[in-house]
Amino acid sequence: MNHSDQRTGHVAWQIGQIMATRIERTLRPFQLTLAQNNALTQAILDPGVSSATAARRTAITPQSMGTAVNGLVERGLLERRTTPGDRRTHRLHATEPGRRLAAEARSAVDSTHAEALEALAPQEQEQVHSLLVKLLTSLNPAFMDGDSALRGAREPM
């Protein structure tokens, strides 16, 4: 491995790619993409979130988020609502079937995360998580906007 392959950003990118692939595989039985899972999760954590805000928080392009939301709406897992005085901004709300499916998917994704982190001791897992959240907050301030109660749950993958 040459020096450029050892840069922190490159290592983080590789881990992100591997985790995204594993999580996508985990979500297949639920007929969810990673973007759909992120959209549904954001609507559950922050009912009424806009599609644009959900996209920023999860570092997904607005186009990908729009496609994800459309698929969830078609399946009856998510609803788009407008607010009086702002008919252009659609607010996302999970339906009851959407909340149930998200809970099942979350459990499967949690297992995938646990498997991926088995190489680290619990204390190391906490340290890595803390440092990565610190970096993510610096690189994507939208990750931490809004209610502080949501902060720990906004994992993009």
N, CA and C atoms as an extended XYZ file, in Angstrom:
471
Properties=species:S:1:pos:R:3:atomname:S:1:resname:S:1:resid:I:1 pbc="F F F"
N         0.852       -1.175        0.000 N   MET     1
C         0.000        0.000        0.000 CA  MET     1
C         0.895        1.234        0.000 C   MET     1
N         0.668        2.133       -0.945 N   ASN     2
C         1.485        3.341       -0.945 CA  ASN     2
C         0.899        4.380        0.006 C   ASN     2
N         1.670        5.421        0.249 N   HIS     3
C         1.285        6.425        1.250 CA  HIS     3
C        -0.084        7.036        0.972 C   HIS     3
N        -0.404        7.345       -0.293 N   SER     4
C        -1.675        8.006       -0.594 CA  SER     4
C        -2.865        7.111       -0.244 C   SER     4
N        -2.675        5.808       -0.263 N   ASP     5
C        -3.759        4.888        0.095 CA  ASP     5
C        -3.995        4.854        1.603 C   ASP     5
N        -3.077        5.428        2.386 N   GLN     6
C        -3.205        5.403        3.833 CA  GLN     6
C        -3.770        6.700        4.399 C   GLN     6
N        -4.067        7.650        3.552 N   ARG     7
C        -4.635        8.903        4.042 CA  ARG     7
C        -5.969        8.638        4.711 C   ARG     7
N        -6.210        9.354        5.781 N   THR     8
C        -7.422        9.153        6.576 CA  THR     8
C        -8.679        9.274        5.728 C   THR     8
N        -8.739       10.268        4.882 N   GLY     9
C        -9.916       10.452        4.034 CA  GLY     9
C       -10.157        9.259        3.126 C   GLY     9
N        -9.098        8.709        2.568 N   HIS    10
C        -9.240        7.549        1.689 CA  HIS    10
C        -9.695        6.321        2.479 C   HIS    10
N        -9.125        6.129        3.652 N   VAL    11
C        -9.532        5.008        4.502 CA  VAL    11
C       -11.001        5.157        4.886 C   VAL    11
N       -11.408        6.367        5.278 N   ALA    12
C       -12.810        6.614        5.637 CA  ALA    12
C       -13.728        6.355        4.443 C   ALA    12
N       -13.304        6.784        3.256 N   TRP    13
C       -14.091        6.559        2.040 CA  TRP    13
C       -14.271        5.056        1.791 C   TRP    13
N       -13.170        4.294        1.913 N   GLN    14
C       -13.264        2.844        1.708 CA  GLN    14
C       -14.225        2.203        2.706 C   GLN    14
N       -14.129        2.601        3.970 N   ILE    15
C       -15.029        2.056        4.994 CA  ILE    15
C       -16.471        2.427        4.648 C   ILE    15
N       -16.682        3.665        4.239 N   GLY    16
C       -18.022        4.108        3.856 CA  GLY    16
C       -18.582        3.296        2.701 C   GLY    16
N       -17.754        3.043        1.700 N   GLN    17
C       -18.202        2.255        0.547 CA  GLN    17
C       -18.549        0.822        0.953 C   GLN    17
N       -17.705        0.226        1.764 N   ILE    18
C       -17.943       -1.148        2.222 CA  ILE    18
C       -19.208       -1.214        3.067 C   ILE    18
N       -19.364       -0.273        3.985 N   MET    19
C       -20.555       -0.264        4.843 CA  MET    19
C       -21.817       -0.012        4.030 C   MET    19
N       -21.755        0.903        3.083 N   ALA    20
C       -22.929        1.177        2.245 CA  ALA    20
C       -23.355       -0.087        1.497 C   ALA    20
N       -22.390       -0.817        0.960 N   THR    21
C       -22.690       -2.054        0.241 CA  THR    21
C       -23.320       -3.079        1.181 C   THR    21
N       -22.754       -3.229        2.363 N   ARG    22
C       -23.300       -4.191        3.333 CA  ARG    22
C       -24.702       -3.801        3.787 C   ARG    22
N       -24.913       -2.524        4.018 N   ILE    23
C       -26.228       -2.079        4.481 CA  ILE    23
C       -27.259       -2.199        3.363 C   ILE    23
N       -26.875       -1.863        2.129 N   GLU    24
C       -27.787       -2.051        0.997 CA  GLU    24
C       -28.218       -3.516        0.915 C   GLU    24
N       -27.271       -4.418        1.095 N   ARG    25
C       -27.583       -5.857        1.061 CA  ARG    25
C       -28.538       -6.217        2.207 C   ARG    25
N       -28.297       -5.653        3.373 N   THR    26
C       -29.151       -5.896        4.541 CA  THR    26
C       -30.570       -5.378        4.304 C   THR    26
N       -30.693       -4.263        3.592 N   LEU    27
C       -32.001       -3.638        3.368 CA  LEU    27
C       -32.808       -4.277        2.239 C   LEU    27
N       -32.164       -5.081        1.383 N   ARG    28
C       -32.874       -5.686        0.245 CA  ARG    28
C       -34.130       -6.453        0.633 C   ARG    28
N       -34.086       -7.303        1.669 N   PRO    29
C       -35.309       -8.037        2.026 CA  PRO    29
C       -36.475       -7.122        2.417 C   PRO    29
N       -36.167       -5.894        2.796 N   PHE    30
C       -37.204       -4.932        3.168 CA  PHE    30
C       -37.627       -4.088        1.966 C   PHE    30
N       -37.017       -4.375        0.819 N   GLN    31
C       -37.250       -3.617       -0.415 CA  GLN    31
C       -37.000       -2.128       -0.201 C   GLN    31
N       -35.902       -1.830        0.502 N   LEU    32
C       -35.481       -0.459        0.761 CA  LEU    32
C       -34.074       -0.244        0.227 C   LEU    32
N       -33.843        0.924       -0.360 N   THR    33
C       -32.482        1.330       -0.692 CA  THR    33
C       -31.921        2.079        0.515 C   THR    33
N       -30.643        2.336        0.487 N   LEU    34
C       -30.023        3.101        1.562 CA  LEU    34
C       -30.638        4.500        1.640 C   LEU    34
N       -30.847        5.139        0.502 N   ALA    35
C       -31.457        6.477        0.488 CA  ALA    35
C       -32.882        6.436        1.034 C   ALA    35
N       -33.655        5.411        0.686 N   GLN    36
C       -35.013        5.286        1.218 CA  GLN    36
C       -34.996        5.076        2.719 C   GLN    36
N       -34.080        4.251        3.187 N   ASN    37
C       -33.971        4.025        4.622 CA  ASN    37
C       -33.623        5.327        5.339 C   ASN    37
N       -32.705        6.102        4.756 N   ASN    38
C       -32.340        7.387        5.350 CA  ASN    38
C       -33.519        8.345        5.370 C   ASN    38
N       -34.285        8.399        4.285 N   ALA    39
C       -35.445        9.290        4.210 CA  ALA    39
C       -36.484        8.902        5.252 C   ALA    39
N       -36.760        7.626        5.340 N   LEU    40
C       -37.752        7.137        6.298 CA  LEU    40
C       -37.290        7.412        7.731 C   LEU    40
N       -36.031        7.177        7.994 N   THR    41
C       -35.476        7.426        9.326 CA  THR    41
C       -35.574        8.903        9.695 C   THR    41
N       -35.240        9.778        8.759 N   GLN    42
C       -35.329       11.208        9.037 CA  GLN    42
C       -36.767       11.632        9.324 C   GLN    42
N       -37.724       11.071        8.589 N   ALA    43
C       -39.140       11.416        8.805 CA  ALA    43
C       -39.632       10.919       10.160 C   ALA    43
N       -39.060        9.844       10.642 N   ILE    44
C       -39.442        9.313       11.949 CA  ILE    44
C       -38.788       10.134       13.068 C   ILE    44
N       -37.514       10.448       12.912 N   LEU    45
C       -36.787       11.196       13.940 CA  LEU    45
C       -37.224       12.652       14.022 C   LEU    45
N       -37.642       13.197       12.886 N   ASP    46
C       -37.988       14.622       12.817 CA  ASP    46
C       -39.239       14.777       11.949 C   ASP    46
N       -40.404       14.381       12.471 N   PRO    47
C       -41.634       14.453       11.671 CA  PRO    47
C       -41.839       15.838       11.074 C   PRO    47
N       -42.109       15.864        9.775 N   GLY    48
C       -42.293       17.132        9.092 CA  GLY    48
C       -41.018       17.690        8.489 C   GLY    48
N       -39.940       16.930        8.547 N   VAL    49
C       -38.683       17.372        7.947 CA  VAL    49
C       -38.903       17.553        6.442 C   VAL    49
N       -38.224       18.527        5.867 N   SER    50
C       -38.318       18.699        4.412 CA  SER    50
C       -37.373       17.703        3.746 C   SER    50
N       -37.676       17.390        2.511 N   SER    51
C       -36.829       16.485        1.740 CA  SER    51
C       -35.419       17.066        1.609 C   SER    51
N       -35.324       18.382        1.399 N   ALA    52
C       -34.019       19.035        1.250 CA  ALA    52
C       -33.189       18.923        2.528 C   ALA    52
N       -33.828       19.122        3.673 N   THR    53
C       -33.109       19.014        4.944 CA  THR    53
C       -32.668       17.572        5.193 C   THR    53
N       -33.545       16.622        4.908 N   ALA    54
C       -33.188       15.208        5.072 CA  ALA    54
C       -32.001       14.858        4.180 C   ALA    54
N       -31.983       15.385        2.975 N   ALA    55
C       -30.869       15.124        2.052 CA  ALA    55
C       -29.565       15.704        2.606 C   ALA    55
N       -29.607       16.950        3.085 N   ARG    56
C       -28.394       17.572        3.645 CA  ARG    56
C       -27.875       16.800        4.852 C   ARG    56
N       -28.771       16.419        5.745 N   ARG    57
C       -28.354       15.728        6.968 CA  ARG    57
C       -27.683       14.390        6.678 C   ARG    57
N       -28.122       13.721        5.628 N   THR    58
C       -27.607       12.383        5.344 CA  THR    58
C       -26.605       12.373        4.194 C   THR    58
N       -26.226       13.571        3.715 N   ALA    59
C       -25.236       13.719        2.648 CA  ALA    59
C       -25.645       12.966        1.380 C   ALA    59
N       -26.918       13.066        1.037 N   ILE    60
C       -27.456       12.470       -0.180 CA  ILE    60
C       -27.854       13.626       -1.089 C   ILE    60
N       -27.687       13.464       -2.390 N   THR    61
C       -28.088       14.539       -3.296 CA  THR    61
C       -29.597       14.737       -3.219 C   THR    61
N       -30.057       15.963       -3.447 N   PRO    62
C       -31.502       16.208       -3.447 CA  PRO    62
C       -32.248       15.320       -4.462 C   PRO    62
N       -31.610       15.054       -5.601 N   GLN    63
C       -32.231       14.199       -6.611 CA  GLN    63
C       -32.407       12.777       -6.090 C   GLN    63
N       -31.376       12.237       -5.460 N   SER    64
C       -31.472       10.881       -4.906 CA  SER    64
C       -32.516       10.821       -3.799 C   SER    64
N       -32.571       11.860       -2.970 N   MET    65
C       -33.570       11.899       -1.910 CA  MET    65
C       -34.964       11.972       -2.522 C   MET    65
N       -35.134       12.774       -3.566 N   GLY    66
C       -36.429       12.875       -4.235 CA  GLY    66
C       -36.898       11.543       -4.786 C   GLY    66
N       -35.989       10.812       -5.406 N   THR    67
C       -36.308        9.488       -5.938 CA  THR    67
C       -36.680        8.538       -4.801 C   THR    67
N       -35.918        8.601       -3.715 N   ALA    68
C       -36.182        7.744       -2.555 CA  ALA    68
C       -37.560        8.054       -1.980 C   ALA    68
N       -37.856        9.333       -1.802 N   VAL    69
C       -39.139        9.749       -1.236 CA  VAL    69
C       -40.289        9.300       -2.143 C   VAL    69
N       -40.126        9.483       -3.447 N   ASN    70
C       -41.181        9.062       -4.383 CA  ASN    70
C       -41.498        7.581       -4.222 C   ASN    70
N       -40.464        6.757       -4.125 N   GLY    71
C       -40.674        5.320       -3.964 CA  GLY    71
C       -41.379        4.979       -2.662 C   GLY    71
N       -41.032        5.673       -1.603 N   LEU    72
C       -41.665        5.432       -0.298 CA  LEU    72
C       -43.119        5.891       -0.290 C   LEU    72
N       -43.400        7.019       -0.933 N   VAL    73
C       -44.768        7.521       -1.019 CA  VAL    73
C       -45.629        6.537       -1.812 C   VAL    73
N       -45.092        6.043       -2.930 N   GLU    74
C       -45.831        5.077       -3.762 CA  GLU    74
C       -46.180        3.811       -2.988 C   GLU    74
N       -45.328        3.410       -2.075 N   ARG    75
C       -45.558        2.202       -1.272 CA  ARG    75
C       -46.391        2.472       -0.022 C   ARG    75
N       -46.757        3.720        0.216 N   GLY    76
C       -47.566        4.052        1.382 CA  GLY    76
C       -46.783        4.070        2.685 C   GLY    76
N       -45.457        4.210        2.600 N   LEU    77
C       -44.604        4.206        3.789 CA  LEU    77
C       -44.311        5.619        4.290 C   LEU    77
N       -44.517        6.582        3.413 N   LEU    78
C       -44.209        7.967        3.714 CA  LEU    78
C       -45.293        8.837        3.082 C   LEU    78
N       -45.609        9.936        3.745 N   GLU    79
C       -46.557       10.906        3.198 CA  GLU    79
C       -45.858       12.237        3.034 C   GLU    79
N       -46.203       12.939        1.954 N   ARG    80
C       -45.766       14.322        1.755 CA  ARG    80
C       -46.928       15.214        2.138 C   ARG    80
N       -46.655       16.180        2.988 N   ARG    81
C       -47.698       17.138        3.381 CA  ARG    81
C       -47.163       18.545        3.173 C   ARG    81
N       -48.066       19.435        2.814 N   THR    82
C       -47.677       20.844        2.713 CA  THR    82
C       -48.151       21.553        3.969 C   THR    82
N       -47.524       22.665        4.252 N   THR    83
C       -47.940       23.458        5.412 CA  THR    83
C       -48.629       24.720        4.906 C   THR    83
N       -49.652       25.178        5.629 N   PRO    84
C       -50.335       26.408        5.216 CA  PRO    84
C       -49.333       27.554        5.077 C   PRO    84
N       -49.444       28.279        3.992 N   GLY    85
C       -48.548       29.399        3.758 CA  GLY    85
C       -47.266       29.021        3.039 C   GLY    85
N       -46.999       27.738        2.882 N   ASP    86
C       -45.794       27.287        2.188 CA  ASP    86
C       -46.150       26.026        1.401 C   ASP    86
N       -46.846       26.187        0.317 N   ARG    87
C       -47.318       25.048       -0.486 CA  ARG    87
C       -46.203       24.382       -1.283 C   ARG    87
N       -45.058       25.059       -1.411 N   ARG    88
C       -43.978       24.480       -2.221 CA  ARG    88
C       -43.109       23.500       -1.443 C   ARG    88
N       -43.032       23.662       -0.146 N   THR    89
C       -42.180       22.785        0.664 CA  THR    89
C       -42.997       21.600        1.164 C   THR    89
N       -42.583       20.425        0.754 N   HIS    90
C       -43.263       19.213        1.196 CA  HIS    90
C       -42.613       18.716        2.476 C   HIS    90
N       -43.421       18.424        3.456 N   ARG    91
C       -42.958       17.903        4.738 CA  ARG    91
C       -43.177       16.397        4.750 C   ARG    91
N       -42.187       15.675        5.238 N   LEU    92
C       -42.231       14.212        5.212 CA  LEU    92
C       -42.720       13.660        6.542 C   LEU    92
N       -43.651       12.732        6.451 N   HIS    93
C       -44.201       12.065        7.627 CA  HIS    93
C       -44.288       10.571        7.339 C   HIS    93
N       -43.725        9.777        8.233 N   ALA    94
C       -43.814        8.318        8.093 CA  ALA    94
C       -45.227        7.869        8.440 C   ALA    94
N       -45.721        6.895        7.695 N   THR    95
C       -47.015        6.287        8.014 CA  THR    95
C       -46.774        5.186        9.036 C   THR    95
N       -47.834        4.641        9.579 N   GLU    96
C       -47.671        3.538       10.532 CA  GLU    96
C       -46.958        2.342        9.889 C   GLU    96
N       -47.339        1.920        8.665 N   PRO    97
C       -46.568        0.838        8.030 CA  PRO    97
C       -45.101        1.222        7.814 C   PRO    97
N       -44.849        2.490        7.536 N   GLY    98
C       -43.474        2.952        7.363 CA  GLY    98
C       -42.683        2.864        8.654 C   GLY    98
N       -43.316        3.236        9.758 N   ARG    99
C       -42.637        3.140       11.064 CA  ARG    99
C       -42.337        1.682       11.421 C   ARG    99
N       -43.280        0.793       11.137 N   ARG   100
C       -43.050       -0.632       11.433 CA  ARG   100
C       -41.906       -1.192       10.594 C   ARG   100
N       -41.926       -0.893        9.286 N   LEU   101
C       -40.865       -1.389        8.411 CA  LEU   101
C       -39.515       -0.802        8.820 C   LEU   101
N       -39.487        0.476        9.161 N   ALA   102
C       -38.235        1.119        9.580 CA  ALA   102
C       -37.670        0.467       10.834 C   ALA   102
N       -38.541        0.091       11.768 N   ALA   103
C       -38.071       -0.558       13.001 CA  ALA   103
C       -37.451       -1.915       12.682 C   ALA   103
N       -38.075       -2.662       11.795 N   GLU   104
C       -37.513       -3.967       11.403 CA  GLU   104
C       -36.177       -3.784       10.693 C   GLU   104
N       -36.136       -2.820        9.778 N   ALA   105
C       -34.900       -2.566        9.031 CA  ALA   105
C       -33.802       -2.087        9.978 C   ALA   105
N       -34.163       -1.245       10.941 N   ARG   106
C       -33.182       -0.712       11.891 CA  ARG   106
C       -32.509       -1.849       12.678 C   ARG   106
N       -33.300       -2.811       13.076 N   SER   107
C       -32.761       -3.950       13.807 CA  SER   107
C       -31.751       -4.719       12.947 C   SER   107
N       -32.078       -4.935       11.687 N   ALA   108
C       -31.172       -5.651       10.782 CA  ALA   108
C       -29.905       -4.832       10.528 C   ALA   108
N       -30.059       -3.524       10.339 N   VAL   109
C       -28.906       -2.657       10.103 CA  VAL   109
C       -28.026       -2.604       11.349 C   VAL   109
N       -28.637       -2.575       12.531 N   ASP   110
C       -27.856       -2.598       13.775 CA  ASP   110
C       -26.984       -3.852       13.836 C   ASP   110
N       -27.531       -4.978       13.421 N   SER   111
C       -26.752       -6.222       13.397 CA  SER   111
C       -25.584       -6.120       12.417 C   SER   111
N       -25.832       -5.514       11.265 N   THR   112
C       -24.768       -5.324       10.272 CA  THR   112
C       -23.671       -4.433       10.835 C   THR   112
N       -24.053       -3.365       11.531 N   HIS   113
C       -23.066       -2.486       12.168 CA  HIS   113
C       -22.252       -3.252       13.213 C   HIS   113
N       -22.947       -4.023       14.042 N   ALA   114
C       -22.263       -4.774       15.101 CA  ALA   114
C       -21.249       -5.741       14.508 C   ALA   114
N       -21.624       -6.438       13.441 N   GLU   115
C       -20.695       -7.373       12.779 CA  GLU   115
C       -19.470       -6.635       12.262 C   GLU   115
N       -19.687       -5.466       11.669 N   ALA   116
C       -18.580       -4.704       11.093 CA  ALA   116
C       -17.609       -4.217       12.163 C   ALA   116
N       -18.115       -3.986       13.352 N   LEU   117
C       -17.282       -3.433       14.422 CA  LEU   117
C       -16.686       -4.485       15.354 C   LEU   117
N       -16.928       -5.757       15.058 N   GLU   118
C       -16.437       -6.828       15.931 CA  GLU   118
C       -14.928       -6.809       16.132 C   GLU   118
N       -14.188       -6.241       15.185 N   ALA   119
C       -12.730       -6.208       15.293 CA  ALA   119
C       -12.251       -5.241       16.376 C   ALA   119
N       -13.154       -4.385       16.857 N   LEU   120
C       -12.789       -3.388       17.865 CA  LEU   120
C       -13.389       -3.733       19.221 C   LEU   120
N       -12.646       -3.451       20.273 N   ALA   121
C       -13.163       -3.589       21.633 CA  ALA   121
C       -14.239       -2.527       21.844 C   ALA   121
N       -15.174       -2.741       22.777 N   PRO   122
C       -16.237       -1.753       23.010 CA  PRO   122
C       -15.726       -0.329       23.214 C   PRO   122
N       -14.650       -0.163       23.988 N   GLN   123
C       -14.103        1.174       24.214 CA  GLN   123
C       -13.574        1.774       22.911 C   GLN   123
N       -12.941        0.946       22.080 N   GLU   124
C       -12.448        1.422       20.792 CA  GLU   124
C       -13.617        1.821       19.885 C   GLU   124
N       -14.698        1.057       19.930 N   GLN   125
C       -15.879        1.394       19.135 CA  GLN   125
C       -16.404        2.772       19.516 C   GLN   125
N       -16.472        3.042       20.816 N   GLU   126
C       -16.942        4.343       21.296 CA  GLU   126
C       -16.003        5.463       20.855 C   GLU   126
N       -14.695        5.217       20.940 N   GLN   127
C       -13.715        6.228       20.544 CA  GLN   127
C       -13.820        6.529       19.051 C   GLN   127
N       -13.876        5.484       18.244 N   VAL   128
C       -13.971        5.665       16.791 CA  VAL   128
C       -15.250        6.420       16.447 C   VAL   128
N       -16.365        6.019       17.050 N   HIS   129
C       -17.640        6.677       16.777 CA  HIS   129
C       -17.560        8.165       17.125 C   HIS   129
N       -17.036        8.458       18.294 N   SER   130
C       -16.925        9.841       18.747 CA  SER   130
C       -16.070       10.672       17.791 C   SER   130
N       -14.934       10.134       17.375 N   LEU   131
C       -14.049       10.861       16.461 CA  LEU   131
C       -14.689       11.042       15.086 C   LEU   131
N       -15.369       10.015       14.592 N   LEU   132
C       -16.011       10.129       13.287 CA  LEU   132
C       -17.156       11.141       13.314 C   LEU   132
N       -17.928       11.159       14.399 N   VAL   133
C       -18.999       12.146       14.520 CA  VAL   133
C       -18.402       13.554       14.566 C   VAL   133
N       -17.284       13.712       15.249 N   LYS   134
C       -16.619       15.017       15.311 CA  LYS   134
C       -16.204       15.472       13.908 C   LYS   134
N       -15.620       14.562       13.127 N   LEU   135
C       -15.229       14.890       11.755 CA  LEU   135
C       -16.451       15.188       10.891 C   LEU   135
N       -17.469       14.353       11.005 N   LEU   136
C       -18.675       14.541       10.203 CA  LEU   136
C       -19.341       15.867       10.515 C   LEU   136
N       -19.392       16.235       11.766 N   THR   137
C       -19.983       17.508       12.169 CA  THR   137
C       -19.208       18.680       11.569 C   THR   137
N       -17.905       18.545       11.511 N   SER   138
C       -17.071       19.584       10.918 CA  SER   138
C       -17.272       19.668        9.404 C   SER   138
N       -17.382       18.517        8.757 N   LEU   139
C       -17.499       18.479        7.299 CA  LEU   139
C       -18.923       18.691        6.798 C   LEU   139
N       -19.925       18.313        7.594 N   ASN   140
C       -21.331       18.430        7.206 CA  ASN   140
C       -22.129       18.982        8.380 C   ASN   140
N       -22.083       20.300        8.594 N   PRO   141
C       -22.792       20.899        9.735 CA  PRO   141
C       -24.289       20.571        9.763 C   PRO   141
N       -24.888       20.299        8.612 N   ALA   142
C       -26.319       19.960        8.571 CA  ALA   142
C       -26.599       18.680        9.343 C   ALA   142
N       -25.589       17.845        9.502 N   PHE   143
C       -25.738       16.596       10.254 CA  PHE   143
C       -26.242       16.869       11.660 C   PHE   143
N       -25.816       17.994       12.243 N   MET   144
C       -26.133       18.286       13.632 CA  MET   144
C       -27.170       19.385       13.802 C   MET   144
N       -27.799       19.844       12.714 N   ASP   145
C       -28.768       20.920       12.907 CA  ASP   145
C       -30.049       20.395       13.525 C   ASP   145
N       -30.842       21.290       14.032 N   GLY   146
C       -32.131       20.894       14.592 CA  GLY   146
C       -32.032       20.447       16.032 C   GLY   146
N       -32.982       19.649       16.428 N   ASP   147
C       -33.159       19.198       17.808 CA  ASP   147
C       -31.976       18.354       18.267 C   ASP   147
N       -31.399       18.698       19.388 N   SER   148
C       -30.259       17.952       19.915 CA  SER   148
C       -30.604       16.514       20.251 C   SER   148
N       -31.865       16.210       20.466 N   ALA   149
C       -32.272       14.831       20.773 CA  ALA   149
C       -32.048       13.917       19.588 C   ALA   149
N       -31.992       14.480       18.377 N   LEU   150
C       -31.799       13.667       17.180 CA  LEU   150
C       -30.336       13.371       16.901 C   LEU   150
N       -29.449       14.087       17.520 N   ARG   151
C       -28.048       14.046       17.141 CA  ARG   151
C       -27.417       12.663       17.150 C   ARG   151
N       -27.649       11.890       18.156 N   GLY   152
C       -27.026       10.581       18.230 CA  GLY   152
C       -27.584        9.594       17.240 C   GLY   152
N       -28.755        9.853       16.708 N   ALA   153
C       -29.413        8.876       15.852 CA  ALA   153
C       -29.229        9.152       14.365 C   ALA   153
N       -28.543       10.190       13.997 N   ARG   154
C       -28.434       10.556       12.591 CA  ARG   154
C       -27.286        9.862       11.890 C   ARG   154
N       -27.220        8.598       11.946 N   GLU   155
C       -26.179        7.883       11.239 CA  GLU   155
C       -26.586        7.761        9.787 C   GLU   155
N       -25.738        8.213        8.820 N   PRO   156
C       -26.120        8.188        7.444 CA  PRO   156
C       -26.160        6.804        6.839 C   PRO   156
N       -25.637        5.837        7.564 N   MET   157
C       -25.647        4.507        6.971 CA  MET   157
C       -26.305        3.534        7.898 C   MET   157
